[in-house]
Short mmCIF file of C-alpha atoms in Angstrom, two decimals:
data_model
loop_
_atom_site.label_atom_id
_atom_site.label_comp_id
_atom_site.label_asym_id
_atom_site.label_seq_id
_atom_site.Cartn_x
_atom_site.Cartn_y
_atom_site.Cartn_z
CA UNK A 1 -0.06 0.01 -0.27
CA UNK A 2 1.14 3.44 -0.93
CA UNK A 3 2.17 5.50 1.83
CA UNK A 4 2.93 8.26 -0.35
CA UNK A 5 1.74 12.15 0.62
CA UNK A 6 2.51 15.82 0.47
CA UNK A 7 4.13 18.14 3.70
CA UNK A 8 0.91 20.33 3.46
CA UNK A 9 -1.36 16.40 3.75
CA UNK A 10 0.92 15.59 6.44
CA UNK A 11 0.92 18.44 8.27
CA UNK A 12 -2.63 18.11 7.87
CA UNK A 13 -2.76 15.35 10.33
CA UNK A 14 -0.89 17.75 13.28
CA UNK A 15 -2.89 19.25 16.55
CA UNK A 16 -1.41 21.33 18.01
CA UNK A 17 0.01 21.01 21.72
CA UNK A 18 2.27 17.76 19.85
CA UNK A 19 5.35 16.71 21.40
CA UNK A 20 7.22 16.77 17.78
CA UNK A 21 10.62 14.52 16.67
CA UNK A 22 12.61 16.13 14.33
CA UNK A 23 15.45 14.07 12.77
CA UNK A 24 18.76 15.30 11.51
CA UNK A 25 21.89 16.92 13.34
CA UNK A 26 22.59 20.32 13.57
CA UNK A 27 22.34 22.00 9.95
CA UNK A 28 22.96 18.56 8.44
CA UNK A 29 19.75 16.39 6.66
CA UNK A 30 16.77 18.62 8.50
CA UNK A 31 13.38 17.61 7.03
CA UNK A 32 13.26 21.60 6.36
CA UNK A 33 10.42 21.13 3.47
CA UNK A 34 8.49 19.64 6.44
CA UNK A 35 9.27 22.45 8.59
CA UNK A 36 8.22 24.79 5.74
CA UNK A 37 4.76 23.31 5.29
CA UNK A 38 4.41 23.07 9.60
CA UNK A 39 5.71 27.42 9.51
CA UNK A 40 2.24 27.51 7.05
CA UNK A 41 -0.33 25.71 9.08
CA UNK A 42 -1.56 26.95 12.21
CA UNK A 43 -0.39 24.23 13.88
CA UNK A 44 1.05 25.15 16.94
CA UNK A 45 2.48 24.94 20.90
CA UNK A 46 4.70 22.30 20.23
CA UNK A 47 6.66 20.45 22.51
CA UNK A 48 9.96 19.54 20.17
CA UNK A 49 12.61 17.37 20.31
CA UNK A 50 15.27 17.08 18.17
CA UNK A 51 19.60 17.77 17.79
CA UNK A 52 18.91 21.08 16.91
CA UNK A 53 19.71 23.05 13.64
CA UNK A 54 17.30 25.88 11.84
CA UNK A 55 14.70 24.40 12.32
CA UNK A 56 14.35 25.47 15.76
CA UNK A 57 15.13 29.01 14.84
CA UNK A 58 12.54 28.91 12.44
CA UNK A 59 9.87 27.17 14.70
CA UNK A 60 10.84 29.50 17.27
CA UNK A 61 10.62 32.54 15.54
CA UNK A 62 7.47 31.44 14.62
CA UNK A 63 6.12 31.17 18.13
CA UNK A 64 5.15 27.50 16.94
CA UNK A 65 7.55 26.16 20.36
CA UNK A 66 5.90 25.37 24.01
CA UNK A 67 8.51 23.65 24.95
CA UNK A 68 12.47 22.34 23.63
CA UNK A 69 14.08 19.80 24.05
CA UNK A 70 17.75 19.87 22.92
CA UNK A 71 20.82 18.57 23.81
CA UNK A 72 22.24 21.88 21.03
CA UNK A 73 20.91 23.94 18.56
CA UNK A 74 23.59 24.69 16.08
CA UNK A 75 24.13 25.73 12.22
CA UNK A 76 27.72 23.91 12.12
CA UNK A 77 29.68 26.38 9.92
CA UNK A 78 27.81 29.38 11.87
CA UNK A 79 27.90 27.83 15.77
CA UNK A 80 25.51 30.21 17.09
CA UNK A 81 21.41 29.53 15.57
CA UNK A 82 20.70 33.39 15.91
CA UNK A 83 16.35 32.87 15.93
CA UNK A 84 17.68 30.07 19.14
CA UNK A 85 19.83 32.93 20.40
CA UNK A 86 17.24 35.43 20.57
CA UNK A 87 14.45 33.42 21.51
CA UNK A 88 16.81 31.92 24.68
CA UNK A 89 17.78 34.96 25.48
CA UNK A 90 14.28 37.35 25.70
CA UNK A 91 12.76 34.11 26.97
CA UNK A 92 10.00 33.49 24.80
CA UNK A 93 10.48 29.40 24.73
CA UNK A 94 7.55 28.76 28.41
CA UNK A 95 9.53 25.20 28.66
CA UNK A 96 12.91 23.95 28.41
CA UNK A 97 14.84 20.86 28.54
CA UNK A 98 18.43 20.88 27.92
CA UNK A 99 19.88 17.58 28.14
CA UNK A 100 23.00 15.82 27.27
CA UNK A 101 23.52 14.63 23.80
CA UNK A 102 23.37 11.03 24.61
CA UNK A 103 21.24 11.54 27.28
CA UNK A 104 19.18 12.21 24.84
CA UNK A 105 19.48 9.43 22.39
CA UNK A 106 19.11 7.25 25.67
CA UNK A 107 15.82 9.33 26.37
CA UNK A 108 14.22 7.87 22.24
CA UNK A 109 15.86 4.39 22.55
CA UNK A 110 13.88 4.21 26.08
CA UNK A 111 10.88 5.28 24.44
CA UNK A 112 11.05 2.99 21.43
CA UNK A 113 12.01 -0.14 23.33
CA UNK A 114 9.02 1.14 25.87
CA UNK A 115 10.85 1.41 28.97
CA UNK A 116 10.10 3.72 31.46
CA UNK A 117 14.10 5.31 31.58
CA UNK A 118 17.64 3.76 30.84
CA UNK A 119 20.63 4.67 33.05
CA UNK A 120 23.34 6.25 32.12
CA UNK A 121 26.00 8.65 34.01
CA UNK A 122 25.97 11.16 31.28
CA UNK A 123 24.59 14.50 32.82
CA UNK A 124 25.05 13.12 36.44
CA UNK A 125 26.92 16.06 38.59
CA UNK A 126 26.42 18.69 35.59
CA UNK A 127 24.75 21.37 34.76
CA UNK A 128 21.87 19.28 33.34
CA UNK A 129 21.16 17.84 36.88
CA UNK A 130 20.86 21.64 38.21
CA UNK A 131 18.29 22.49 35.17
CA UNK A 132 16.33 19.48 35.33
CA UNK A 133 15.04 19.16 39.27
CA UNK A 134 12.84 16.40 37.95
CA UNK A 135 15.47 14.01 36.78
CA UNK A 136 15.67 11.30 38.95
CA UNK A 137 18.50 8.83 40.24
CA UNK A 138 18.79 5.20 40.13
CA UNK A 139 20.88 2.81 42.36
CA UNK A 140 22.63 -0.45 40.35
CA UNK A 141 20.74 -3.78 41.98
CA UNK A 142 24.25 -5.54 41.95
CA UNK A 143 27.16 -5.26 44.17
CA UNK A 144 28.52 -2.22 43.04
CA UNK A 145 25.40 0.11 44.34
CA UNK A 146 26.34 2.79 41.61
CA UNK A 147 24.15 5.59 41.82
CA UNK A 148 23.15 6.04 38.33
CA UNK A 149 20.72 8.90 36.42
CA UNK A 150 17.87 7.45 35.34
CA UNK A 151 17.04 9.50 31.64
CA UNK A 152 12.69 9.31 31.49
CA UNK A 153 12.02 8.02 28.06
CA UNK A 154 10.71 9.84 25.52
CA UNK A 155 7.48 9.80 23.29
CA UNK A 156 6.63 10.98 20.24
CA UNK A 157 3.43 11.88 18.87
CA UNK A 158 4.77 13.16 16.04
CA UNK A 159 8.26 12.84 13.63
CA UNK A 160 9.62 14.21 10.82
CA UNK A 161 13.06 12.70 9.33
CA UNK A 162 14.33 13.42 5.51
CA UNK A 163 16.04 10.75 3.89
CA UNK A 164 17.86 10.40 0.43
CA UNK A 165 15.71 7.26 -1.18
CA UNK A 166 12.18 5.33 -0.09
CA UNK A 167 10.04 3.47 -1.78
CA UNK A 168 6.43 4.57 -1.62
CA UNK A 169 6.01 1.50 1.07
CA UNK A 170 8.26 3.21 3.32
CA UNK A 171 10.79 1.77 3.45
CA UNK A 172 13.59 4.51 3.55
CA UNK A 173 17.81 4.50 3.07
CA UNK A 174 20.25 7.19 4.32
CA UNK A 175 23.07 6.96 1.47
CA UNK A 176 26.03 10.10 3.31
CA UNK A 177 28.24 9.34 5.71
CA UNK A 178 25.97 8.93 9.31
CA UNK A 179 22.32 8.10 9.79
CA UNK A 180 22.46 9.96 12.66
CA UNK A 181 19.43 8.64 15.23
CA UNK A 182 16.86 8.43 12.69
CA UNK A 183 15.84 5.21 12.67
CA UNK A 184 15.41 6.13 17.06
CA UNK A 185 13.14 9.47 15.80
CA UNK A 186 10.80 7.23 13.78
CA UNK A 187 10.96 4.28 16.81
CA UNK A 188 10.33 6.73 19.75
CA UNK A 189 6.90 7.86 18.10
CA UNK A 190 3.52 6.43 17.63
CA UNK A 191 2.06 5.07 15.19
CA UNK A 192 0.43 7.55 12.97
CA UNK A 193 2.42 10.26 12.35
CA UNK A 194 5.33 9.14 11.59
CA UNK A 195 6.85 10.79 8.13
CA UNK A 196 9.53 10.44 6.36
CA UNK A 197 10.48 12.55 3.31
CA UNK A 198 12.77 11.95 0.61
CA UNK A 199 15.07 13.25 -2.57
CA UNK A 200 13.66 10.54 -4.38
CA UNK A 201 10.91 7.18 -4.19
CA UNK A 202 12.47 4.64 -5.83
CA UNK A 203 11.18 1.31 -7.21
CA UNK A 204 12.09 -0.92 -4.33
CA UNK A 205 13.48 -3.10 -6.58
CA UNK A 206 15.86 -0.20 -6.81
CA UNK A 207 16.64 0.51 -3.55
CA UNK A 208 19.89 -1.32 -3.83
CA UNK A 209 21.66 0.59 -6.83
CA UNK A 210 22.68 3.54 -5.35
CA UNK A 211 23.53 2.31 -1.55
CA UNK A 212 24.41 -1.66 0.27
CA UNK A 213 22.08 -2.85 2.40
CA UNK A 214 23.39 -1.10 5.17
CA UNK A 215 21.86 1.96 4.10
CA UNK A 216 18.05 0.13 5.12
CA UNK A 217 18.29 1.02 8.58
CA UNK A 218 14.44 2.45 8.01
CA UNK A 219 11.44 -0.04 7.50
CA UNK A 220 7.74 0.42 6.48
CA UNK A 221 6.14 -0.66 9.63
CA UNK A 222 8.58 2.33 11.10
CA UNK A 223 6.73 4.74 8.63
CA UNK A 224 2.95 6.30 7.84
CA UNK A 225 3.69 8.64 5.85
CA UNK A 226 6.18 9.44 2.34
CA UNK A 227 6.57 12.87 0.57
CA UNK A 228 9.17 12.94 -2.11
CA UNK A 229 10.58 16.13 -1.81
CA UNK A 230 13.75 17.22 -3.98
CA UNK A 231 15.98 19.32 -2.41
CA UNK A 232 13.74 18.94 0.78
CA UNK A 233 16.39 19.07 2.98
CA UNK A 234 17.63 22.53 1.71
CA UNK A 235 19.74 24.88 3.59
CA UNK A 236 20.89 22.29 5.68
CA UNK A 237 23.46 19.21 3.89
CA UNK A 238 21.58 16.06 2.50
CA UNK A 239 24.99 14.37 1.59
CA UNK A 240 25.76 12.82 -1.13
CA UNK A 241 22.60 14.31 -2.86
CA UNK A 242 24.25 18.00 -2.18
CA UNK A 243 26.45 19.84 0.01
CA UNK A 244 25.16 22.33 2.68
CA UNK A 245 24.03 25.18 0.69
CA UNK A 246 25.96 28.18 2.86
CA UNK A 247 25.64 31.10 0.95
CA UNK A 248 22.00 30.87 1.62
CA UNK A 249 22.65 30.18 5.04
CA UNK A 250 24.66 32.35 5.67
CA UNK A 251 21.74 34.77 4.04
CA UNK A 252 18.82 33.49 6.67
CA UNK A 253 21.92 33.59 9.78
CA UNK A 254 22.23 36.95 8.40
CA UNK A 255 18.65 38.09 7.93
CA UNK A 256 17.72 36.33 11.58
CA UNK A 257 19.65 38.83 13.33
CA UNK A 258 17.47 41.79 12.67
CA UNK A 259 14.26 42.22 12.10
CA UNK A 260 12.94 44.55 8.79
CA UNK A 261 15.77 42.00 7.03
CA UNK A 262 13.89 39.07 8.97
CA UNK A 263 10.42 40.11 7.25
CA UNK A 264 11.67 40.40 3.64
CA UNK A 265 13.34 36.72 3.76
CA UNK A 266 9.93 36.02 5.31
CA UNK A 267 7.86 37.68 2.10
CA UNK A 268 11.02 35.93 -0.21
CA UNK A 269 10.98 32.58 0.73
CA UNK A 270 8.68 31.68 3.53
CA UNK A 271 5.40 32.88 1.86
CA UNK A 272 4.28 30.51 -0.13
CA UNK A 273 4.60 27.04 -0.76
CA UNK A 274 7.41 24.59 -1.21
CA UNK A 275 7.98 25.06 -5.06
CA UNK A 276 7.57 28.78 -4.72
CA UNK A 277 10.66 28.21 -2.06
CA UNK A 278 13.17 26.21 -4.48
CA UNK A 279 11.66 28.53 -6.79
CA UNK A 280 13.26 31.31 -4.88
CA UNK A 281 16.16 29.53 -3.53
CA UNK A 282 16.86 29.15 -7.40
CA UNK A 283 16.35 32.27 -8.48
CA UNK A 284 19.23 33.71 -6.08
CA UNK A 285 21.20 36.27 -8.02
CA UNK B 1 64.52 41.28 22.37
CA UNK B 2 66.18 39.01 19.60
CA UNK B 3 63.50 37.09 17.60
CA UNK B 4 61.84 34.12 19.12
CA UNK B 5 62.64 30.81 18.31
CA UNK B 6 59.67 30.19 17.97
CA UNK B 7 56.17 31.41 17.36
CA UNK B 8 53.43 30.99 19.52
CA UNK B 9 51.01 28.94 17.34
CA UNK B 10 53.60 26.45 16.61
CA UNK B 11 54.51 26.04 20.89
CA UNK B 12 50.90 25.76 21.54
CA UNK B 13 50.06 22.90 18.62
CA UNK B 14 52.96 21.27 20.14
CA UNK B 15 51.47 21.70 23.71
CA UNK B 16 48.29 20.49 22.39
CA UNK B 17 49.79 17.76 20.96
CA UNK B 18 51.61 16.70 23.95
CA UNK B 19 47.89 16.56 25.58
CA UNK B 20 47.40 13.09 24.14
CA UNK B 21 51.43 11.54 25.15
CA UNK B 22 50.35 7.83 26.57
CA UNK B 23 47.05 7.76 25.06
CA UNK B 24 47.86 4.72 23.04
CA UNK B 25 45.00 3.44 20.83
CA UNK B 26 41.96 5.25 21.70
CA UNK B 27 40.19 8.27 20.15
CA UNK B 28 41.89 11.58 19.85
CA UNK B 29 39.08 13.60 18.74
CA UNK B 30 39.98 17.33 18.68
CA UNK B 31 37.81 20.02 18.38
CA UNK B 32 38.96 22.98 16.49
CA UNK B 33 41.87 23.60 14.56
CA UNK B 34 44.41 23.80 17.46
CA UNK B 35 43.03 20.91 19.08
CA UNK B 36 43.02 18.36 15.40
CA UNK B 37 46.22 19.80 14.56
CA UNK B 38 47.40 18.64 18.10
CA UNK B 39 45.75 15.07 18.34
CA UNK B 40 47.42 14.62 14.25
CA UNK B 41 50.74 15.86 14.86
CA UNK B 42 50.63 13.00 18.22
CA UNK B 43 49.88 10.56 16.07
CA UNK B 44 52.04 11.48 13.47
CA UNK B 45 55.03 11.79 15.60
CA UNK B 46 55.86 9.59 19.49
CA UNK B 47 51.65 8.77 19.61
CA UNK B 48 51.32 6.54 16.52
CA UNK B 49 48.54 3.83 17.14
CA UNK B 50 46.17 7.02 18.56
CA UNK B 51 42.98 6.83 15.98
CA UNK B 52 42.48 10.30 14.55
CA UNK B 53 38.60 11.35 12.69
CA UNK B 54 38.18 13.70 9.60
CA UNK B 55 35.17 16.17 11.94
CA UNK B 56 32.98 14.44 9.78
CA UNK B 57 31.99 10.26 10.23
CA UNK B 58 35.17 8.66 9.19
CA UNK B 59 38.98 7.91 11.24
CA UNK B 60 41.63 8.17 8.77
CA UNK B 61 44.99 6.44 8.68
CA UNK B 62 47.85 8.40 8.05
CA UNK B 63 48.43 12.08 7.96
CA UNK B 64 45.79 14.31 6.55
CA UNK B 65 46.16 17.72 6.80
CA UNK B 66 43.58 20.11 8.34
CA UNK B 67 40.72 20.47 6.01
CA UNK B 68 42.71 17.49 3.54
CA UNK B 69 39.75 15.39 1.63
CA UNK B 70 42.60 12.55 0.25
CA UNK B 71 41.30 10.52 3.15
CA UNK B 72 42.50 6.91 3.25
CA UNK B 73 39.62 5.76 5.43
CA UNK B 74 40.18 3.28 8.11
CA UNK B 75 36.94 3.21 10.29
CA UNK B 76 33.34 4.74 10.00
CA UNK B 77 32.90 6.49 13.42
CA UNK B 78 28.89 7.92 12.73
CA UNK B 79 27.77 9.72 15.89
CA UNK B 80 26.22 7.06 17.16
CA UNK B 81 29.92 5.32 17.85
CA UNK B 82 30.93 8.14 18.77
CA UNK B 83 28.73 8.09 22.11
CA UNK B 84 29.16 4.27 22.35
CA UNK B 85 33.57 4.83 22.37
CA UNK B 86 32.83 7.93 24.31
CA UNK B 87 30.56 5.83 27.11
CA UNK B 88 33.49 2.84 26.81
CA UNK B 89 35.67 4.91 28.04
CA UNK B 90 38.47 5.16 24.61
CA UNK B 91 38.38 8.56 24.12
CA UNK B 92 40.49 11.92 24.43
CA UNK B 93 38.17 14.93 22.94
CA UNK B 94 39.62 18.03 23.14
CA UNK B 95 37.46 20.93 23.19
CA UNK B 96 36.79 24.78 23.71
CA UNK B 97 35.60 26.11 26.55
CA UNK B 98 33.65 30.02 27.18
CA UNK B 99 33.90 29.56 30.97
CA UNK B 100 36.42 27.00 33.10
CA UNK B 101 36.70 27.69 36.97
CA UNK B 102 39.63 26.31 38.87
CA UNK B 103 38.18 23.01 39.41
CA UNK B 104 37.82 22.61 35.72
CA UNK B 105 33.98 23.37 35.64
CA UNK B 106 33.13 23.98 32.19
CA UNK B 107 30.64 25.98 30.64
CA UNK B 108 29.75 26.32 26.65
CA UNK B 109 25.73 26.71 27.05
CA UNK B 110 25.04 30.37 28.55
CA UNK B 111 26.46 33.24 29.64
CA UNK B 112 23.68 34.25 32.83
CA UNK B 113 20.65 33.14 34.37
CA UNK B 114 20.17 29.47 32.57
CA UNK B 115 16.76 30.42 32.80
CA UNK B 116 16.94 33.52 30.29
CA UNK B 117 20.04 34.03 29.67
CA UNK B 118 22.65 36.86 28.20
CA UNK B 119 24.23 35.04 25.99
CA UNK B 120 22.94 31.84 24.33
CA UNK B 121 25.07 29.44 23.54
CA UNK B 122 25.84 26.06 21.83
CA UNK B 123 24.38 24.25 24.99
CA UNK B 124 25.56 21.50 26.96
CA UNK B 125 26.07 19.37 24.03
CA UNK B 126 28.27 16.45 25.02
CA UNK B 127 30.42 18.03 27.47
CA UNK B 128 28.27 15.95 30.73
CA UNK B 129 28.78 12.36 29.15
CA UNK B 130 32.15 12.92 28.14
CA UNK B 131 34.06 14.63 31.34
CA UNK B 132 32.26 11.62 33.48
CA UNK B 133 33.36 9.15 30.94
CA UNK B 134 37.12 10.18 30.20
CA UNK B 135 39.67 12.21 29.71
CA UNK B 136 38.47 15.72 28.43
CA UNK B 137 41.65 18.50 27.89
CA UNK B 138 40.64 22.36 26.23
CA UNK B 139 41.85 24.63 24.12
CA UNK B 140 41.07 28.00 24.54
CA UNK B 141 42.78 30.35 22.30
CA UNK B 142 42.48 33.81 24.74
CA UNK B 143 43.20 33.19 27.78
CA UNK B 144 41.60 36.46 30.29
CA UNK B 145 39.83 36.47 33.25
CA UNK B 146 36.34 35.93 31.41
CA UNK B 147 37.17 32.97 30.12
CA UNK B 148 38.85 31.79 33.84
CA UNK B 149 36.23 32.53 36.17
CA UNK B 150 34.84 32.26 40.19
CA UNK B 151 32.00 30.23 38.95
CA UNK B 152 30.74 28.94 35.65
CA UNK B 153 27.23 30.09 34.88
CA UNK B 154 26.71 26.23 33.61
CA UNK B 155 28.52 23.26 34.06
CA UNK B 156 28.41 21.63 30.51
CA UNK B 157 31.76 19.86 31.31
CA UNK B 158 32.16 18.59 35.37
CA UNK B 159 35.45 19.83 36.86
CA UNK B 160 37.13 17.72 39.74
CA UNK B 161 34.96 18.92 42.78
CA UNK B 162 31.41 17.81 41.07
CA UNK B 163 32.85 14.40 39.58
CA UNK B 164 34.36 14.21 43.72
CA UNK B 165 30.68 14.03 44.94
CA UNK B 166 29.81 11.67 42.26
CA UNK B 167 30.49 7.37 42.40
CA UNK B 168 34.02 6.06 42.61
CA UNK B 169 34.08 4.67 39.39
CA UNK B 170 33.81 8.50 38.29
CA UNK B 171 36.14 9.50 40.32
CA UNK B 172 38.81 6.78 38.23
CA UNK B 173 37.34 7.68 34.89
CA UNK B 174 37.13 11.06 35.04
CA UNK B 175 40.40 13.26 34.00
CA UNK B 176 41.22 16.86 32.93
CA UNK B 177 45.30 16.03 31.65
CA UNK B 178 45.36 19.66 30.04
CA UNK B 179 44.31 22.81 29.75
CA UNK B 180 46.29 25.32 26.98
CA UNK B 181 45.98 28.50 25.89
CA UNK B 182 47.65 31.37 24.23
CA UNK B 183 49.93 32.22 27.62
CA UNK B 184 49.95 28.87 29.29
CA UNK B 185 49.25 25.16 30.03
CA UNK B 186 47.49 24.37 32.34
CA UNK B 187 46.82 20.62 34.65
CA UNK B 188 45.22 20.06 38.02
CA UNK B 189 48.26 18.30 39.61
CA UNK B 190 47.96 19.50 42.64
CA UNK B 191 46.92 17.21 46.12
CA UNK B 192 43.02 18.76 45.88
CA UNK B 193 42.91 19.01 42.53
CA UNK B 194 42.73 22.34 41.99
CA UNK B 195 44.30 24.50 38.29
CA UNK B 196 47.58 24.85 38.26
CA UNK B 197 50.67 26.34 35.48
CA UNK B 198 52.19 23.30 33.96
CA UNK B 199 53.88 25.61 32.34
CA UNK B 200 53.89 29.28 30.75
CA UNK B 201 54.95 29.49 26.84
CA UNK B 202 58.45 31.61 25.94
CA UNK B 203 57.75 35.03 26.34
CA UNK B 204 55.26 34.98 29.11
CA UNK B 205 55.72 35.00 32.75
CA UNK B 206 53.60 33.07 35.45
CA UNK B 207 51.87 36.87 36.80
CA UNK B 208 50.91 37.25 33.35
CA UNK B 209 49.19 34.32 33.51
CA UNK B 210 47.60 34.73 37.39
CA UNK B 211 46.65 38.33 35.93
CA UNK B 212 44.48 37.17 33.11
CA UNK B 213 42.82 34.70 35.25
CA UNK B 214 39.80 35.04 37.66
CA UNK B 215 40.60 33.08 40.44
CA UNK B 216 43.70 31.71 42.36
CA UNK B 217 45.77 29.64 40.17
CA UNK B 218 48.33 27.46 42.13
CA UNK B 219 51.98 28.57 40.90
CA UNK B 220 54.44 25.99 41.77
CA UNK B 221 58.39 27.45 42.75
CA UNK B 222 59.86 26.78 39.45
CA UNK B 223 57.19 27.10 36.53
CA UNK B 224 58.52 25.18 33.14
CA UNK B 225 58.90 27.04 29.68
CA UNK B 226 56.28 24.99 27.62
CA UNK B 227 59.01 23.75 24.58
CA UNK B 228 58.43 24.86 20.82
CA UNK B 229 58.80 21.77 17.88
CA UNK B 230 61.59 20.39 16.84
CA UNK B 231 62.50 20.50 13.29
CA UNK B 232 61.36 16.86 12.38
CA UNK B 233 57.63 18.24 14.11
CA UNK B 234 57.77 22.05 12.16
CA UNK B 235 58.26 19.99 8.87
CA UNK B 236 55.11 18.19 10.23
CA UNK B 237 52.98 20.98 11.78
CA UNK B 238 53.17 22.50 8.13
CA UNK B 239 52.27 19.68 6.28
CA UNK B 240 49.33 19.26 9.00
CA UNK B 241 48.29 23.00 8.71
CA UNK B 242 50.26 23.63 5.39
CA UNK B 243 47.80 26.60 5.32
CA UNK B 244 48.83 28.13 8.88
CA UNK B 245 45.06 27.86 10.20
CA UNK B 246 46.73 28.19 13.43
CA UNK B 247 48.26 31.24 12.88
CA UNK B 248 45.08 32.73 12.48
CA UNK B 249 43.39 30.93 15.37
CA UNK B 250 46.42 31.75 17.55
CA UNK B 251 48.36 35.21 16.58
CA UNK B 252 52.16 36.00 17.22
CA UNK B 253 51.29 38.64 19.67
CA UNK B 254 52.12 41.93 19.15
CA UNK B 255 56.05 42.42 19.99
CA UNK B 256 56.16 44.92 22.91
CA UNK B 257 56.56 48.46 22.69
CA UNK B 258 60.78 49.61 22.94
#
């Protein structure tokens, strides 16, 4: 059964107040076309969980984030995300959960395994404990008796990831150097709102044309909707299909530092459809 | 004053390399130009078993220059494997810090109150997990009392005092071998694990270091000079950093006015 859909149809199934996981890492292979569809929608009041990149900046600037769960937010080649900085320094994101990167993985993994928590040492003694007073520790029941941090499971109502290839049923493939944690995001999400966008939808029998079977880490039982989104990760990187668009990212970051320039950026790039966006990107001199 | 025997960036690069001495066959991970150059220099000289990455997702063999693309890949290290490696303890990372205190607590997250910071930085990233699991050294290009502070605003990396309140396991595995700046090399080789001057770079006095540090630094009676590169090491530095990026990150000091 085909699960092909569009960004706007996918977003139309979401509701305000949901917990949304976003795959990728920093400014790498982010499901940006889905994020842009979210920006066009009325969906708001979201809990966003992510290894954050520009999607955090965009959603924060649009006032859609009620709670953010993150280990970092960065544009990689531009270390500090300007909209995220402004949101943090202006106190406009009501609730924040700042974790160690590995804690976030552990929370997702616990969620995907339907466990209440997973133990780790990462985070113990650090500022993460100071700013998340609800975190609990657990004593090892074995002879060592060591006190460990119990990272609570993260379950997601919905998630977006962007892949290089997928078939129409949701078997999906990464062709770049790193899957990041994209399989975990899908596994930690309830059935119904697990969306994979991809550069190209291919017939199932062609999935191994461009990569070995090792790249098939996402199978169709993990996916509810597939969106063909060529250049859908723009302006983040999507190796080997394309690198990060550094010049566009610089334009984004520059505009994000100034309200007037930002209004112009929104008018140019973010006021129409995904096709309008891609056309505006192509039209840059 | 006679021309300095070594350029400051070369001294700093060697200090970064020296931090990895004795590490053996583990992942020597450098965040940024000088830390990466340090790990690669150590591997190219006195620490041949050290493993280094391209900064993306691969372990690279040979002496790959910074930014070089002609890689010999010897292993795959996507982020998930990085986490496995660091939780397993087979890693020594050298990273930056926007604040560091006398116990080695560091901050890359935010300046000011976390709830609504004056300046938002990166977030804690992997700092908590790194510092509790394996050796973490720091490279700080500009040694000032704004960075070397009495207390960090957010402990993204834990120092010896915080680690000291945790399990014996943590105390055995937590380690901050070196803190390297444009002025000096620091370590924590004191009975109470407070930061002390390990060596000063040529042309710098211990008083200069103290004056640029916002807490009481332990100053041994005899502070040695950081060593410069040997001729062989200098050739390796030039090979590994052909564009001289190290001189941009650590510029030559302004000559003292006559």
